[in-house]
Coordinates of C-alpha atoms in Angstrom, one line a residue:
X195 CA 106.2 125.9 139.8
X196 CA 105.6 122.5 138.0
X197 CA 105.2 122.9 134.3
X198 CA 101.9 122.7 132.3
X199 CA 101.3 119.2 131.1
X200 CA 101.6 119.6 127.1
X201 CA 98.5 119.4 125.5
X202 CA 97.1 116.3 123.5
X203 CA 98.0 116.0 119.9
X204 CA 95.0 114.6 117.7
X205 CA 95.7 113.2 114.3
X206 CA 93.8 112.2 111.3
X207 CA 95.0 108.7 110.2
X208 CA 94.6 107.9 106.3
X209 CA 96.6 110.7 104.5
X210 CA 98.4 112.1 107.8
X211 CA 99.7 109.1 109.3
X212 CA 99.5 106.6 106.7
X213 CA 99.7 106.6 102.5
X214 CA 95.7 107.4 101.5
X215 CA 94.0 104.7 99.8
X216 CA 91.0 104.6 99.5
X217 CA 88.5 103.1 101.8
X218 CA 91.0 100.5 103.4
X219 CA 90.4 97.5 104.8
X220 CA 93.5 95.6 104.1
X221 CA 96.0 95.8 106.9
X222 CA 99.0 94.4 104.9
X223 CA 98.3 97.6 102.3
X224 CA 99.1 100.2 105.5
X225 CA 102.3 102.3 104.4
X226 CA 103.3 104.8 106.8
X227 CA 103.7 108.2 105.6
X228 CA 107.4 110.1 105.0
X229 CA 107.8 112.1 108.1
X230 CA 105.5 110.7 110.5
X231 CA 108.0 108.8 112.7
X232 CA 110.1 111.6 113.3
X233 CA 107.3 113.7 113.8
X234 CA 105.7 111.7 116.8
X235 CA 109.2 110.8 118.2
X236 CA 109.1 115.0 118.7
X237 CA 105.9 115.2 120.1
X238 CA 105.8 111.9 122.5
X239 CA 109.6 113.4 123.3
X240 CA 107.7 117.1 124.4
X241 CA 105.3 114.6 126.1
X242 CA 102.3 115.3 124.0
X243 CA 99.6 112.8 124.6
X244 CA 98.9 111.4 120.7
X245 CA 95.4 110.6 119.7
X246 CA 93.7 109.1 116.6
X247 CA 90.4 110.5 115.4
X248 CA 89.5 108.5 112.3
X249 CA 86.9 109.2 109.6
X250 CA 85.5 105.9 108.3
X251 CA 82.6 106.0 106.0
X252 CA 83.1 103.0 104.5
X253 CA 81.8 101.2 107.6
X254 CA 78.4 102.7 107.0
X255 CA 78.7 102.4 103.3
X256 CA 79.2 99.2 104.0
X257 CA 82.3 98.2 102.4
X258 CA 83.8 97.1 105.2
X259 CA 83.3 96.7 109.2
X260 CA 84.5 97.8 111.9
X261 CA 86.8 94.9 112.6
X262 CA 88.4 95.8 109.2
X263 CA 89.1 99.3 110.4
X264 CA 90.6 97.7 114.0
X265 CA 92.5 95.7 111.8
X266 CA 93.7 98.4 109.9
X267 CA 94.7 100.1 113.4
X268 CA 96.4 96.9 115.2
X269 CA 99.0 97.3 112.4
X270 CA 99.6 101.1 112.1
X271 CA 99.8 100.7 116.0
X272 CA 102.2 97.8 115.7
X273 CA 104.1 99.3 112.8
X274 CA 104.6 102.5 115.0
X275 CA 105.9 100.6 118.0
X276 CA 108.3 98.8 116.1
X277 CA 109.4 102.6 115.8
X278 CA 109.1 103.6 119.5
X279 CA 106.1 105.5 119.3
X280 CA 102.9 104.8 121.7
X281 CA 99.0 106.2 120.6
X282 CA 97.3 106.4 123.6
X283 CA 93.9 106.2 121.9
X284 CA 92.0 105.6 118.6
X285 CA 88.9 106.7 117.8
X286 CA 86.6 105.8 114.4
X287 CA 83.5 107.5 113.2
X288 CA 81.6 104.5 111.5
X289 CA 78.9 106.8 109.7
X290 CA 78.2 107.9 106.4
X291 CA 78.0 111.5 106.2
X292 CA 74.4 111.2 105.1
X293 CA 73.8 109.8 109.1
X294 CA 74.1 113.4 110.3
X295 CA 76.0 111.8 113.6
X296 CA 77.7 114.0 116.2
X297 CA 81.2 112.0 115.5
X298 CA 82.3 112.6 112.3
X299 CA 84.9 115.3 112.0
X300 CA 84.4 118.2 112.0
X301 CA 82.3 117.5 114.3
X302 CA 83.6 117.1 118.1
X303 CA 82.2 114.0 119.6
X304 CA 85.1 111.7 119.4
X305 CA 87.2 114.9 120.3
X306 CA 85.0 114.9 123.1
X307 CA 85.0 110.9 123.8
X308 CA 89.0 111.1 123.8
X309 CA 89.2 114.1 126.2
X310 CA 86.6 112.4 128.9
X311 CA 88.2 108.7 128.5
X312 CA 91.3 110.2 129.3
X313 CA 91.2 113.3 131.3
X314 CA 92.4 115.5 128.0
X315 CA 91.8 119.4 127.9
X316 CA 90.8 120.5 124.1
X317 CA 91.4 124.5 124.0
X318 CA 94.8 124.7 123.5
X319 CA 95.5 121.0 122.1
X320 CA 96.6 120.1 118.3
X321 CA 94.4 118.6 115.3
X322 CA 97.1 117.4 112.7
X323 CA 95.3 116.5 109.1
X324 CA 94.9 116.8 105.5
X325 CA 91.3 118.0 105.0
X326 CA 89.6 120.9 106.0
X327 CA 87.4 118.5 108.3
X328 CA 89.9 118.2 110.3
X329 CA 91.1 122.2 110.7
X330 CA 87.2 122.8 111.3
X331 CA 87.0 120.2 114.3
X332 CA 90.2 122.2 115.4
X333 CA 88.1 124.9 115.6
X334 CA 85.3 123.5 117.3
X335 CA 87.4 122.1 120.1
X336 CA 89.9 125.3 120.6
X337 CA 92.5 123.9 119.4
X338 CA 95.4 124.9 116.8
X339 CA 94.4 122.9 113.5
X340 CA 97.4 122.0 111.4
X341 CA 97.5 121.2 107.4
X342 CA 99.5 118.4 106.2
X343 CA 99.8 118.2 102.2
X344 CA 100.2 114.6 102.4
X345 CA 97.0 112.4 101.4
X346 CA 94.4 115.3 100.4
X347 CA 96.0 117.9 101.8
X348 CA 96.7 120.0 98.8
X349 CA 93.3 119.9 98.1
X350 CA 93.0 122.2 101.2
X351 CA 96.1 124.5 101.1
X352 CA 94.2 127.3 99.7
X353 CA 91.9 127.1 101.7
X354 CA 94.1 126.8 105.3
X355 CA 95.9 129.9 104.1
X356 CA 93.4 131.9 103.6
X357 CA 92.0 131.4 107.3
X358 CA 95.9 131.6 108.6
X359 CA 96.3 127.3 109.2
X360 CA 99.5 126.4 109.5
X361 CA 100.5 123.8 106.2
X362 CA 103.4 121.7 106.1
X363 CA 104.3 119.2 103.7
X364 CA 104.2 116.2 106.8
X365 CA 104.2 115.4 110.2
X366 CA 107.2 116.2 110.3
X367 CA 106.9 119.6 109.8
X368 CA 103.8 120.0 111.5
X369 CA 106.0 118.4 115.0
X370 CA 108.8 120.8 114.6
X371 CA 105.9 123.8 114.8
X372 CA 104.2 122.4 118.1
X373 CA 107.4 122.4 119.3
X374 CA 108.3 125.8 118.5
X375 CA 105.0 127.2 119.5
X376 CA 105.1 125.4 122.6
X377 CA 108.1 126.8 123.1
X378 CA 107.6 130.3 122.6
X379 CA 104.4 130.2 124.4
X380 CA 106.3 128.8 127.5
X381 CA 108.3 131.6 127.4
X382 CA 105.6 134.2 126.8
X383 CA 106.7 134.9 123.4
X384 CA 104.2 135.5 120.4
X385 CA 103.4 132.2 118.0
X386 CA 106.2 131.6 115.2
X387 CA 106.0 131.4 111.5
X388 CA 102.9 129.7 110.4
X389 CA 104.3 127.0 107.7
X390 CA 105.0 127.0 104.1

């Protein structure tokens, strides 16, 4: 019996992947976070497809454009490669949260975007982020939503484990746990501890 592809990864960028600064525009100010290398290395390893899903308001705030926020992509990209690690996708929301779109986490659509561009099944896949936003798309999707306390994300611990999201302090962390729970779940086992 061949085994189940492992299922897409989706990760928030400012906060998860990279040091939070606010509204960034600068590509030479991108520092990636403690723990994020070693965390994709697991899941690209496992064979996790890894996809971006980026909040960027200030696009339609208009503090900067959407060639800022490529910009700001090219060199996470770039710096990740240096370190072995592929993203096979980014996706940005450019809206304000006033616009009401159908793209901005939590909502689904650039959940759904990634998983028809690319052939990616949602129930059963990962969201990996600091804010609630991105636990609730996790939710919307059918997927496990994971807490990182890097960027905002103690602003959401409480929060998470109260509705039984698993919180780690990075990537890192929240790797290790796909890779147990993938794991157990190959082998029919019950899911594993739940984070911090």
């Amino acid at each position: 019996m061949m085994p189940m592809p492992a299922p897409p990864v989706f990760l928030d960028r400012d906060g998860t992947l990279i040091v939070e600064k606010e509204y960034l525009r600068d590509p030479d100010q991108v520092l990636i976070e403690d723990g994020v290398v070693e965390g994709l290395a697991i899941l690209q390893e496992r064979g996790h497809p890894l996809v971006v899903l980026s909040n960027q308001s200030g696009i339609g705030r208009g503090m900067f454009d959407e060639n800022d926020a490529q910009r700001v992509n090219d060199r996470v990209a770039e710096l990740l490669r240096g370190q072995g690690i592929e993203i096979l996708a980014w996706y940005v929301c450019p809206h304000a949260p006033e616009a009401l779109c159908a793209c901005r986490k939590p909502s689904s659509g650039m959940a759904l975007a990634a998983s028809r561009h690319w052939d990616l099944e949602l129930v059963g896949s990962y969201v990996i982020g600091d804010k609630r936003s991105d636990l609730e798309l996790a939710d919307a999707i059918g997927a496990t939503g994971i807490l990182v306390t890097t960027g905002h994300g103690r602003d959401a611990v409480v929060w998470a484990r109260d509705h039984a999201r698993p919180v780690f302090n990075d990537l890192q962390g929240a790797a290790a746990y796909i890779a147990e729970h993938d794991s157990r779940r190959e082998h029919g086992l019950a899911p594993g501890k739940t984070g911090l």
